[in-house]
CSV table of C-alpha atoms and ligand atoms in Angstrom, one decimal:
chain,number,residue,atom,x,y,z
A,1,UNK,CA,92.3,74.4,82.9
A,2,UNK,CA,90.9,75.2,86.3
A,3,UNK,CA,87.2,74.5,86.3
A,4,UNK,CA,84.1,73.2,88.1
A,5,UNK,CA,81.8,70.6,86.6
A,6,UNK,CA,78.3,70.0,88.0
A,7,UNK,CA,76.4,67.1,86.5
A,8,UNK,CA,72.8,67.9,85.5
A,9,UNK,CA,69.7,65.9,86.2
A,10,UNK,CA,68.8,65.6,82.5
A,11,UNK,CA,71.6,64.1,80.3
A,12,UNK,CA,69.7,65.1,77.1
A,13,UNK,CA,70.1,68.8,78.0
A,14,UNK,CA,73.0,70.7,76.6
A,15,UNK,CA,76.0,71.2,78.8
A,16,UNK,CA,76.3,74.9,79.7
A,17,UNK,CA,79.9,76.2,79.3
A,18,UNK,CA,80.4,79.2,81.6
A,19,UNK,CA,83.1,81.8,80.7
A,20,UNK,CA,83.7,84.7,83.1
A,21,UNK,CA,84.7,88.3,82.5
A,22,UNK,CA,88.2,89.8,83.2
A,23,UNK,CA,89.0,89.5,86.9
A,24,UNK,CA,86.4,86.9,87.4
A,25,UNK,CA,86.6,83.1,88.0
A,26,UNK,CA,84.8,79.9,87.5
A,27,UNK,CA,82.3,80.5,90.3
A,28,UNK,CA,81.0,83.9,89.0
A,29,UNK,CA,78.4,82.7,86.4
A,30,UNK,CA,77.1,79.7,88.3
A,31,UNK,CA,73.9,81.6,89.3
A,32,UNK,CA,73.3,82.3,85.6
A,33,UNK,CA,73.3,78.6,84.7
A,34,UNK,CA,70.7,78.0,87.4
A,35,UNK,CA,68.5,80.7,85.8
A,36,UNK,CA,68.9,79.4,82.3
A,37,UNK,CA,68.5,75.6,82.8
A,38,UNK,CA,68.6,74.1,86.3
A,39,UNK,CA,68.5,70.5,84.7
A,40,UNK,CA,71.6,71.0,82.6
A,41,UNK,CA,75.2,70.0,83.3
A,42,UNK,CA,77.5,72.9,83.9
A,43,UNK,CA,81.2,73.2,83.0
A,44,UNK,CA,82.6,76.5,84.2
A,45,UNK,CA,86.2,77.3,83.3
A,46,UNK,CA,88.8,79.8,84.6
A,47,UNK,CA,90.9,81.6,82.0
A,48,UNK,CA,94.6,80.7,81.9
A,49,UNK,CA,95.9,84.2,81.5
A,50,UNK,CA,96.6,86.4,84.5
A,51,UNK,CA,96.6,90.2,83.8
A,52,UNK,CA,98.0,91.7,87.0
A,53,UNK,CA,96.3,88.9,89.0
A,54,UNK,CA,93.0,89.1,87.0
A,55,UNK,CA,92.1,85.9,85.2
A,56,UNK,CA,91.3,86.3,81.4
A,57,UNK,CA,90.9,83.9,78.5
A,58,UNK,CA,93.5,85.5,76.3
A,59,UNK,CA,96.0,88.4,76.3
A,60,UNK,CA,95.3,91.9,75.2
A,61,UNK,CA,97.6,94.7,74.2
A,62,UNK,CA,95.3,97.5,75.6
A,63,UNK,CA,91.6,97.7,76.6
A,64,UNK,CA,89.6,96.4,73.6
A,65,UNK,CA,92.8,95.6,71.6
A,66,UNK,CA,93.4,91.9,71.4
A,67,UNK,CA,96.6,90.0,71.1
A,68,UNK,CA,95.4,88.0,68.0
A,69,UNK,CA,98.1,85.4,68.1
A,70,UNK,CA,97.3,84.6,71.7
A,71,UNK,CA,93.6,84.7,71.0
A,72,UNK,CA,94.0,82.0,68.4
A,73,UNK,CA,96.3,79.9,70.6
A,74,UNK,CA,93.9,80.2,73.6
A,75,UNK,CA,90.9,79.5,71.5
A,76,UNK,CA,92.4,76.2,70.3
A,77,UNK,CA,93.6,75.4,73.9
A,78,UNK,CA,90.1,75.9,75.2
A,79,UNK,CA,88.6,73.7,72.5
A,80,UNK,CA,91.1,70.9,73.3
A,81,UNK,CA,90.2,71.3,77.0
A,82,UNK,CA,86.5,70.9,76.1
A,83,UNK,CA,87.2,67.7,74.0
A,84,UNK,CA,89.1,66.2,77.0
A,85,UNK,CA,86.4,67.3,79.6
A,86,UNK,CA,83.7,65.7,77.5
A,87,UNK,CA,85.6,62.3,77.8
A,88,UNK,CA,86.4,62.8,81.5
A,89,UNK,CA,82.9,63.7,82.5
A,90,UNK,CA,81.0,61.7,79.8
A,91,UNK,CA,78.9,64.6,78.4
A,92,UNK,CA,77.9,65.0,74.7
A,93,UNK,CA,80.7,67.1,73.2
A,94,UNK,CA,78.3,68.0,70.3
A,95,UNK,CA,75.7,69.5,72.6
A,96,UNK,CA,77.3,72.4,74.4
A,97,UNK,CA,76.0,76.0,74.8
A,98,UNK,CA,78.4,78.7,75.9
A,99,UNK,CA,77.4,81.4,78.3
A,100,UNK,CA,80.0,84.1,78.4
A,101,UNK,CA,80.3,87.6,79.8
A,102,UNK,CA,82.7,90.3,78.3
A,103,UNK,CA,86.1,88.6,78.0
A,104,UNK,CA,84.4,85.2,78.3
A,105,UNK,CA,81.9,86.2,75.6
A,106,UNK,CA,84.8,87.2,73.4
A,107,UNK,CA,86.5,83.8,73.6
A,108,UNK,CA,83.1,82.1,73.0
A,109,UNK,CA,82.7,84.2,69.9
A,110,UNK,CA,86.2,83.3,68.9
A,111,UNK,CA,85.3,79.5,69.3
A,112,UNK,CA,82.5,80.1,66.9
A,113,UNK,CA,84.8,82.1,64.5
A,114,UNK,CA,87.5,79.4,64.4
A,115,UNK,CA,86.0,76.0,65.3
A,116,UNK,CA,82.9,74.9,63.5
A,117,UNK,CA,82.0,72.1,65.9
A,118,UNK,CA,83.0,73.6,69.2
A,119,UNK,CA,79.5,74.9,70.2
A,120,UNK,CA,75.9,74.3,69.3
A,121,UNK,CA,75.0,77.8,70.4
A,122,UNK,CA,76.0,80.7,72.7
A,123,UNK,CA,74.6,83.3,75.0
A,124,UNK,CA,77.0,86.2,74.6
A,125,UNK,CA,76.8,89.1,77.2
A,126,UNK,CA,78.6,92.2,75.9
A,127,UNK,CA,80.8,90.5,73.3
A,128,UNK,CA,83.1,92.3,70.8
A,129,UNK,CA,84.1,91.3,67.3
A,130,UNK,CA,87.0,88.9,68.2
A,131,UNK,CA,88.8,89.1,64.8
A,132,UNK,CA,88.3,90.8,61.5
A,133,UNK,CA,89.3,89.8,58.0
A,134,UNK,CA,88.7,86.1,58.3
A,135,UNK,CA,86.1,83.8,56.7
A,136,UNK,CA,83.9,82.2,59.3
A,137,UNK,CA,82.9,78.5,59.2
A,138,UNK,CA,79.4,77.7,58.1
A,139,UNK,CA,77.4,78.2,61.3
A,140,UNK,CA,74.1,76.7,60.0
A,141,UNK,CA,72.1,75.3,62.9
A,142,UNK,CA,73.9,77.4,65.5
A,143,UNK,CA,71.8,79.6,67.8
A,144,UNK,CA,73.3,82.8,69.2
A,145,UNK,CA,71.9,85.3,71.6
A,146,UNK,CA,73.8,88.6,72.0
A,147,UNK,CA,73.1,91.0,74.8
A,148,UNK,CA,74.5,94.5,74.1
A,149,UNK,CA,74.3,97.9,75.9
A,150,UNK,CA,73.4,101.0,74.0
A,151,UNK,CA,76.0,103.0,76.1
A,152,UNK,CA,78.7,100.4,76.4
A,153,UNK,CA,82.1,102.2,76.6
A,154,UNK,CA,84.0,99.0,75.7
A,155,UNK,CA,81.8,97.9,72.8
A,156,UNK,CA,80.0,100.4,70.5
A,157,UNK,CA,76.5,99.7,69.2
A,158,UNK,CA,78.1,99.5,65.7
A,159,UNK,CA,80.4,96.7,66.8
A,160,UNK,CA,77.5,94.7,68.3
A,161,UNK,CA,75.6,95.1,65.0
A,162,UNK,CA,78.7,94.1,63.1
A,163,UNK,CA,79.0,90.9,65.2
A,164,UNK,CA,75.4,90.1,64.5
A,165,UNK,CA,75.9,90.5,60.8
A,166,UNK,CA,79.1,88.4,60.7
A,167,UNK,CA,77.2,85.5,62.5
A,168,UNK,CA,74.2,86.0,60.2
A,169,UNK,CA,76.3,85.9,57.1
A,170,UNK,CA,77.7,82.6,58.3
A,171,UNK,CA,74.1,81.3,58.5
A,172,UNK,CA,73.7,81.3,62.3
A,173,UNK,CA,70.4,82.1,63.9
A,174,UNK,CA,71.1,85.3,65.8
A,175,UNK,CA,69.1,87.4,68.3
A,176,UNK,CA,70.5,90.7,69.3
A,177,UNK,CA,69.0,92.0,72.5
A,178,UNK,CA,69.6,95.7,73.6
A,179,UNK,CA,69.7,97.1,77.1
A,180,UNK,CA,69.8,100.8,77.8
A,181,UNK,CA,72.9,100.3,79.9
A,182,UNK,CA,76.7,100.1,79.7
A,183,UNK,CA,79.0,97.0,79.8
A,184,UNK,CA,77.5,95.6,83.0
A,185,UNK,CA,75.6,92.3,83.1
A,186,UNK,CA,72.0,93.2,84.0
A,187,UNK,CA,69.2,91.1,85.5
A,188,UNK,CA,66.9,92.0,82.6
A,189,UNK,CA,69.3,90.6,79.9
A,190,UNK,CA,69.8,87.4,81.9
A,191,UNK,CA,66.0,87.0,82.0
A,192,UNK,CA,65.8,87.7,78.2
A,193,UNK,CA,68.6,85.1,77.6
A,194,UNK,CA,66.8,82.5,79.7
A,195,UNK,CA,63.5,83.2,77.8
A,196,UNK,CA,65.4,82.8,74.4
A,197,UNK,CA,67.0,79.6,75.6
A,198,UNK,CA,63.6,78.1,76.6
A,199,UNK,CA,62.0,79.1,73.4
A,200,UNK,CA,64.5,77.0,71.4
A,201,UNK,CA,63.8,73.9,73.5
A,202,UNK,CA,67.4,72.6,73.3
A,203,UNK,CA,67.7,68.8,73.5
A,204,UNK,CA,70.3,66.4,72.3
B,1,LIG,C1,88.4,92.0,76.5
B,1,LIG,O1,89.5,92.3,76.7
B,1,LIG,O2,88.0,90.8,76.3
B,1,LIG,C2,87.4,93.1,76.5
B,1,LIG,O3,88.0,94.3,76.5
B,1,LIG,C3,86.4,93.0,77.6
B,1,LIG,C4,87.1,93.0,78.9
B,1,LIG,O4,87.3,94.0,79.5
B,1,LIG,O5,87.4,91.9,79.3
């Protein structure tokens, strides 16, 4: 997959996996990684799907309606890519925190839903419930921050709360942060996510 990797100064820190929103690319979220942890390695990936020229991580049938078969296929593809990248760049595969926005947050949530060991934690900006009706793996020890907007036209408040419950019921440690805003990524939620990350003192 197309990506950038920037090696961090502190190898004990998690590798931050950056996943952009629809129409974005691997450069978009680099400033967020700087805000969250400027000592950590960063792997930022571009989604393999092109929707009318807009990169995405999986296909959709309509806005907010996911192509589940493709979602499952692309989730596995991304996980395999992460396994290979860990070998190529010599980072600890078991110490990775995803930072995703919108479509990127949805594929990060899907990694947590389908692959128990894919991530140690995740910062999800405006995620949706990626799939319903499946049993999640045991997510004990995983730390998840969700930023949601009270007026998000793409993801209702109920859906954000539902996602929180699904992760909690799978034993993850989840913080749901609300912004009085829509689907956009705000400076305030990035500041809250950074504060949350620092409070957990992530190390190897
Ligand atoms: C999705 O398709 O992942 C969601 O609708 C969010 C987005 O617009 O990317």
